[in-house]
Short mmCIF file of C-alpha atoms in Angstrom, two decimals:
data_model
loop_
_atom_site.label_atom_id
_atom_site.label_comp_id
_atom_site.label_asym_id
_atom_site.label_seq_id
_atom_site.Cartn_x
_atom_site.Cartn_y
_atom_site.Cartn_z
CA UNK A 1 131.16 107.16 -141.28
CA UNK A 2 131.93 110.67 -139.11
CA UNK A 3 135.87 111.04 -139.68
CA UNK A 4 138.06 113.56 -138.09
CA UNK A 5 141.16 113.89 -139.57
CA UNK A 6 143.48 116.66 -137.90
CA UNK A 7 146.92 117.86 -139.50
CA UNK A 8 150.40 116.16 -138.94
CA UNK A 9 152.72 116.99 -136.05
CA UNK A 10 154.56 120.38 -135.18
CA UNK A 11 157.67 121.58 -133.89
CA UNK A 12 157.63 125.23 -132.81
CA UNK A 13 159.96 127.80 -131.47
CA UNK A 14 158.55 129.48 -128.14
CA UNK A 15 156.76 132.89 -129.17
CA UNK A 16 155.73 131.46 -132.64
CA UNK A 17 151.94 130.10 -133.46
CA UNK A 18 150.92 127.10 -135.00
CA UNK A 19 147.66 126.24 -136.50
CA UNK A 20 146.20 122.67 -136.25
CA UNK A 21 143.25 121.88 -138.55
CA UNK A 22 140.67 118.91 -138.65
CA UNK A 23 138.69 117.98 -141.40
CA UNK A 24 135.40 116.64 -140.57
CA UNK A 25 133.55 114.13 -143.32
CA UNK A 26 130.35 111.77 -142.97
CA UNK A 27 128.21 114.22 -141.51
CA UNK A 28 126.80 117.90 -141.70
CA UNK A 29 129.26 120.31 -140.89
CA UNK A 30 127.48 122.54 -139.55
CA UNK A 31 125.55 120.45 -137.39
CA UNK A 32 127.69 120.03 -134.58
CA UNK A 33 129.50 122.20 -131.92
CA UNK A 34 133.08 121.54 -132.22
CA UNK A 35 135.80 121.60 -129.40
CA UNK A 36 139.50 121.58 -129.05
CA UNK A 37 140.83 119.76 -126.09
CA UNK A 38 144.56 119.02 -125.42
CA UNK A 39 146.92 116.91 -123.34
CA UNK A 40 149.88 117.48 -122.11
CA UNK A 41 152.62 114.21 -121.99
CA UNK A 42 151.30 112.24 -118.90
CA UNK A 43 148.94 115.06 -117.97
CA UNK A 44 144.94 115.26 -118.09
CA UNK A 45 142.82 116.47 -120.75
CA UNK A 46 142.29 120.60 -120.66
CA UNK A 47 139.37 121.90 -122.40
CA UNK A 48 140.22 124.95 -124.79
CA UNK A 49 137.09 126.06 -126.35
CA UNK A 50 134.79 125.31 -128.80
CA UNK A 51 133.17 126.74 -132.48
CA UNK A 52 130.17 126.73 -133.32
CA UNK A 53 130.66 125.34 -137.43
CA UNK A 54 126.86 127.05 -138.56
CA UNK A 55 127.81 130.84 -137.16
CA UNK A 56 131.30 130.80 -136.86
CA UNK A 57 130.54 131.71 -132.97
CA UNK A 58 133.59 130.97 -130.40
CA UNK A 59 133.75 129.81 -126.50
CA UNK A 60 137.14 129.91 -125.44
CA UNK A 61 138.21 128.96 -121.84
CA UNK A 62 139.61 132.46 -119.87
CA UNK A 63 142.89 130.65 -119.65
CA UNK A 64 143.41 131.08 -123.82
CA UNK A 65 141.33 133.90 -123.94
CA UNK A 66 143.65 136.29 -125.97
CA UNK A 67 145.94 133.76 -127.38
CA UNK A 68 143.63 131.32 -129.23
CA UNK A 69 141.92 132.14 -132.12
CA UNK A 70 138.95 129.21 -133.54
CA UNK A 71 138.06 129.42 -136.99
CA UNK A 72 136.09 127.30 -139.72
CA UNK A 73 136.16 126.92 -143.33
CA UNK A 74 132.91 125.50 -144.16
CA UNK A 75 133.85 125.15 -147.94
CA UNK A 76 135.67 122.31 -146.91
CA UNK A 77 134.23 121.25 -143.57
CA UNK A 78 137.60 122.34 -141.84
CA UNK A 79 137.54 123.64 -138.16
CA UNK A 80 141.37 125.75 -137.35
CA UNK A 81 143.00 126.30 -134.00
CA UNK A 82 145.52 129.05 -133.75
CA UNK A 83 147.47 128.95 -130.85
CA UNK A 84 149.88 131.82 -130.49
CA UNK A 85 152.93 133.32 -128.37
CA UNK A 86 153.87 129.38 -128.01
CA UNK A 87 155.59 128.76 -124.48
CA UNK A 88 156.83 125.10 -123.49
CA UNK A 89 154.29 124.11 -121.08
CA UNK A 90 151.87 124.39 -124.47
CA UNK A 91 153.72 121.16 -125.87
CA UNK A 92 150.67 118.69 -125.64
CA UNK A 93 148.82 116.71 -128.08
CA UNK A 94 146.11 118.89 -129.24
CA UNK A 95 142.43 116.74 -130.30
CA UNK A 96 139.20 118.17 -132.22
CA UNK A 97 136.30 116.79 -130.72
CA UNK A 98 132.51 116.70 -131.69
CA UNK A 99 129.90 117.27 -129.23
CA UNK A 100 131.61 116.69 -126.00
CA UNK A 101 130.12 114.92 -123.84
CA UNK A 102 127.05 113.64 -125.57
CA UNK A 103 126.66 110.25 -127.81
CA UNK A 104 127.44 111.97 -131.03
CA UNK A 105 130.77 112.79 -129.99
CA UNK A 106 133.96 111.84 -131.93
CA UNK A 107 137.68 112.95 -131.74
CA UNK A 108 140.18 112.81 -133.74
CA UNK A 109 143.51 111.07 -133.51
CA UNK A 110 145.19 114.50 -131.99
CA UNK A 111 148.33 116.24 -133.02
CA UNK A 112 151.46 116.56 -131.59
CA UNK A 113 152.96 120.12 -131.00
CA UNK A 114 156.38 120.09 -129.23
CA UNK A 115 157.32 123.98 -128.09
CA UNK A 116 161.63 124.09 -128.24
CA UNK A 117 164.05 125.88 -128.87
CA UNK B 1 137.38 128.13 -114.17
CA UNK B 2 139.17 125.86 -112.29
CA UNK B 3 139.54 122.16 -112.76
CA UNK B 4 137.00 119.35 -111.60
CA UNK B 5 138.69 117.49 -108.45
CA UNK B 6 139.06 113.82 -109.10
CA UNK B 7 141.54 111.48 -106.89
CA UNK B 8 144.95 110.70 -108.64
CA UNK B 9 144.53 106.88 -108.63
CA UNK B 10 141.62 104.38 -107.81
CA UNK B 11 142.49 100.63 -107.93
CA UNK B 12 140.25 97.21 -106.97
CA UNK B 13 140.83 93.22 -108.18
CA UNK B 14 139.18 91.92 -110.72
CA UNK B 15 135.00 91.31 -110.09
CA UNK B 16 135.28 94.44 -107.59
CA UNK B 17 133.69 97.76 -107.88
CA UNK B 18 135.78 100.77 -107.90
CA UNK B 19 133.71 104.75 -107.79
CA UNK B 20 135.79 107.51 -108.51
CA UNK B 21 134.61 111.22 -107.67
CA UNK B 22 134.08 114.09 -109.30
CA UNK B 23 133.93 117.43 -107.52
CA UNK B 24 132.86 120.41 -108.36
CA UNK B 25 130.87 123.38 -107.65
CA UNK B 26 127.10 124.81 -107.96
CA UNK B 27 128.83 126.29 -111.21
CA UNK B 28 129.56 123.33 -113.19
CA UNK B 29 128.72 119.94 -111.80
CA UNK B 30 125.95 121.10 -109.51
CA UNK B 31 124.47 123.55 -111.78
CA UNK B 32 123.70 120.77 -114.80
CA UNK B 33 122.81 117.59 -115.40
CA UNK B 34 125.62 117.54 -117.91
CA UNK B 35 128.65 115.15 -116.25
CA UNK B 36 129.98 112.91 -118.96
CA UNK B 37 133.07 110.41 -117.82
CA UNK B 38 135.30 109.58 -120.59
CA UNK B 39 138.02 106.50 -120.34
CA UNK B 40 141.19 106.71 -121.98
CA UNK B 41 144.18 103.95 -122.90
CA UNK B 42 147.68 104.78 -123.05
CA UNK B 43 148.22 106.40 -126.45
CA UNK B 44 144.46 106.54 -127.29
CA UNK B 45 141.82 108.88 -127.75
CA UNK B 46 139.33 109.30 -125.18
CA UNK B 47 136.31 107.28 -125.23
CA UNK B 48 132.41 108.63 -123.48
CA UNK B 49 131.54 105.73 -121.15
CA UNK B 50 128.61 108.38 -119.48
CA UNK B 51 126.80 111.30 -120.49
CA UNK B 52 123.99 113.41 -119.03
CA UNK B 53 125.09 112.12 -115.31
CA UNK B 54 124.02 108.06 -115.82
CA UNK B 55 123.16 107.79 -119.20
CA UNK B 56 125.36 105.16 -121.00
CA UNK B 57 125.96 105.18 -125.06
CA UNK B 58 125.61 102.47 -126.92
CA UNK B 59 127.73 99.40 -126.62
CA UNK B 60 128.91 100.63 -123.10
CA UNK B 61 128.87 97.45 -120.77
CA UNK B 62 126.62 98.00 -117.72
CA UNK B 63 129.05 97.60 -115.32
CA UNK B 64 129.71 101.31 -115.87
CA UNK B 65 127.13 103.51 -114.25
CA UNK B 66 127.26 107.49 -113.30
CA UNK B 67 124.78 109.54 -110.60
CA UNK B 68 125.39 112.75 -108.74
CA UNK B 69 124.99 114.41 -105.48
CA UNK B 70 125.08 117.94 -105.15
CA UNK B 71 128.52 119.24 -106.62
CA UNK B 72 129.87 115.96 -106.70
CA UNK B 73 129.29 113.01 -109.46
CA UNK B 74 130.38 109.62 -109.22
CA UNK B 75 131.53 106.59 -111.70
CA UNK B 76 131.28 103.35 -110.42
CA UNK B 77 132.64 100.88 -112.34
CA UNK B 78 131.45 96.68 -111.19
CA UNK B 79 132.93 93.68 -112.11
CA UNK B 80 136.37 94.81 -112.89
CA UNK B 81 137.97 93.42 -115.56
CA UNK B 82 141.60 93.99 -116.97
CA UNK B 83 140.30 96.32 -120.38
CA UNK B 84 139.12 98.55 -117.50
CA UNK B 85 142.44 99.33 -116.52
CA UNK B 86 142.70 103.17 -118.24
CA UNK B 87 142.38 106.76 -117.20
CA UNK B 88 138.80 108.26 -116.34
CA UNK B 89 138.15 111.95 -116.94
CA UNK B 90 134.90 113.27 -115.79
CA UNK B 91 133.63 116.43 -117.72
CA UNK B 92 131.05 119.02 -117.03
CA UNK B 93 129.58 121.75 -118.57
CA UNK B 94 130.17 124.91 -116.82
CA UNK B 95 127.32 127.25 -118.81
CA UNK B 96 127.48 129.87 -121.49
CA UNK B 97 129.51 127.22 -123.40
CA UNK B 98 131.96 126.71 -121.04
CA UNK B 99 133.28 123.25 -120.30
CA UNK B 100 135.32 121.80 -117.44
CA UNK B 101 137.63 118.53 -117.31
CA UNK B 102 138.52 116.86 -113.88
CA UNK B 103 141.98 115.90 -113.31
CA UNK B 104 141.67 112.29 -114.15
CA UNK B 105 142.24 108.95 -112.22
CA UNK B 106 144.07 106.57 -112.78
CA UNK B 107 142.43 102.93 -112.87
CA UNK B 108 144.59 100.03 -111.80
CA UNK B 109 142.93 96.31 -111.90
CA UNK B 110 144.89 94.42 -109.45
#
């Protein structure tokens, strides 16, 4: 079964990065587009971008453009999401997602990155 | 790319209907037959209840059902029933793999 298992919970200083992974099993890799989506506590969903797993080819919304960087490793079917220069309003929960929007879409659980100092 | 333009809260007893909208522009939702809706519990991942406008996966109940006019697509959701109670995010894509959320709505069954 398609499993998408993203890395534990963060706590970050503002102006540091973090990097969230999810590890993708029960299906080709390379297949499918993947996205990163977050949420910020009682706030909507925000779609960040998306990597394409075959190419390594990136979409990122203008409003990361220059602070997010998308990356795969497809040695171990492993999409990345670098977030950097880390400000509070960037605390959110912070989900990989399959194919948006389409019926072969999964997410995973999400990961929790709180921004304080 | 700014936001999709959903109202904050939606609410109708239980058998009603309840349709939320979804506006956009000729950019995103009136550009593509590509509007998903995804409902989402407290705590939860979100789930795809529509895709491709008023297409509904598998083991969505039929009382959820999607169209579009224009820049603007619509959920309805019949027969109300408590489970329904969630958040609803409609989704579009916005081209050159670009996507767009809406703001969300809030659900209430009363």
């Amino acid at each position: 079964q398609v499993q998408l298992v993203q890395s534990g919970a963060e706590v970050k200083k503002p102006g540091a990065s973090v990097k969230v992974s999810c590890k993708a099993s029960g299906y080709t890799f390379s297949g499918h587009y993947m996205h990163w989506v977050r949420q910020a506590p009682g706030q909507g969903l925000e779609w960040m971008g998306l990597i394409i797993p075959n190419s390594g080819g990136t979409n990122y919304a203008q409003k990361f453009q220059g602070r997010v960087i998308m990356s795969r490793d497809t040695s171990i079917s492993t999409v990345y999401m670098e977030l950097s220069r880390l400000r509070s309003d960037d605390t959110a929960v912070y989900y990989c997602a399959r194919e948006l929007g389409t019926p072969e879409g999964y997410w995973g659980l999400g990961t929790l990155v709180t921004v304080s100092s | 790319q700014s936001a999709l333009t959903q109202p904050p809260s939606a609410s109708g007893s239980p058998g009603q209907s309840v349709t939320i909208s979804c506006a956009g522009t000729n950019s995103d939702v009136g550009g593509y037959n590509y509007v998903s809706w995804y409902q989402q519990h407290p705590g939860k991942a979100p789930k795809l209840m529509i895709y491709e406008v008023s297409k509904r996966p598998s083991g969505v109940p039929d009382r959820f059902s999607g169209s579009k006019s224009g820049n603007t697509a619509s959920l309805t959701v019949s027969g109300l029933q408590a489970e329904d109670e969630a958040d609803y995010y409609c989704t579009s894509y916005a081209g050159n793999n670009n996507y767009v959320f809406g703001t969300g709505t809030k659900v209430t069954v009363l």
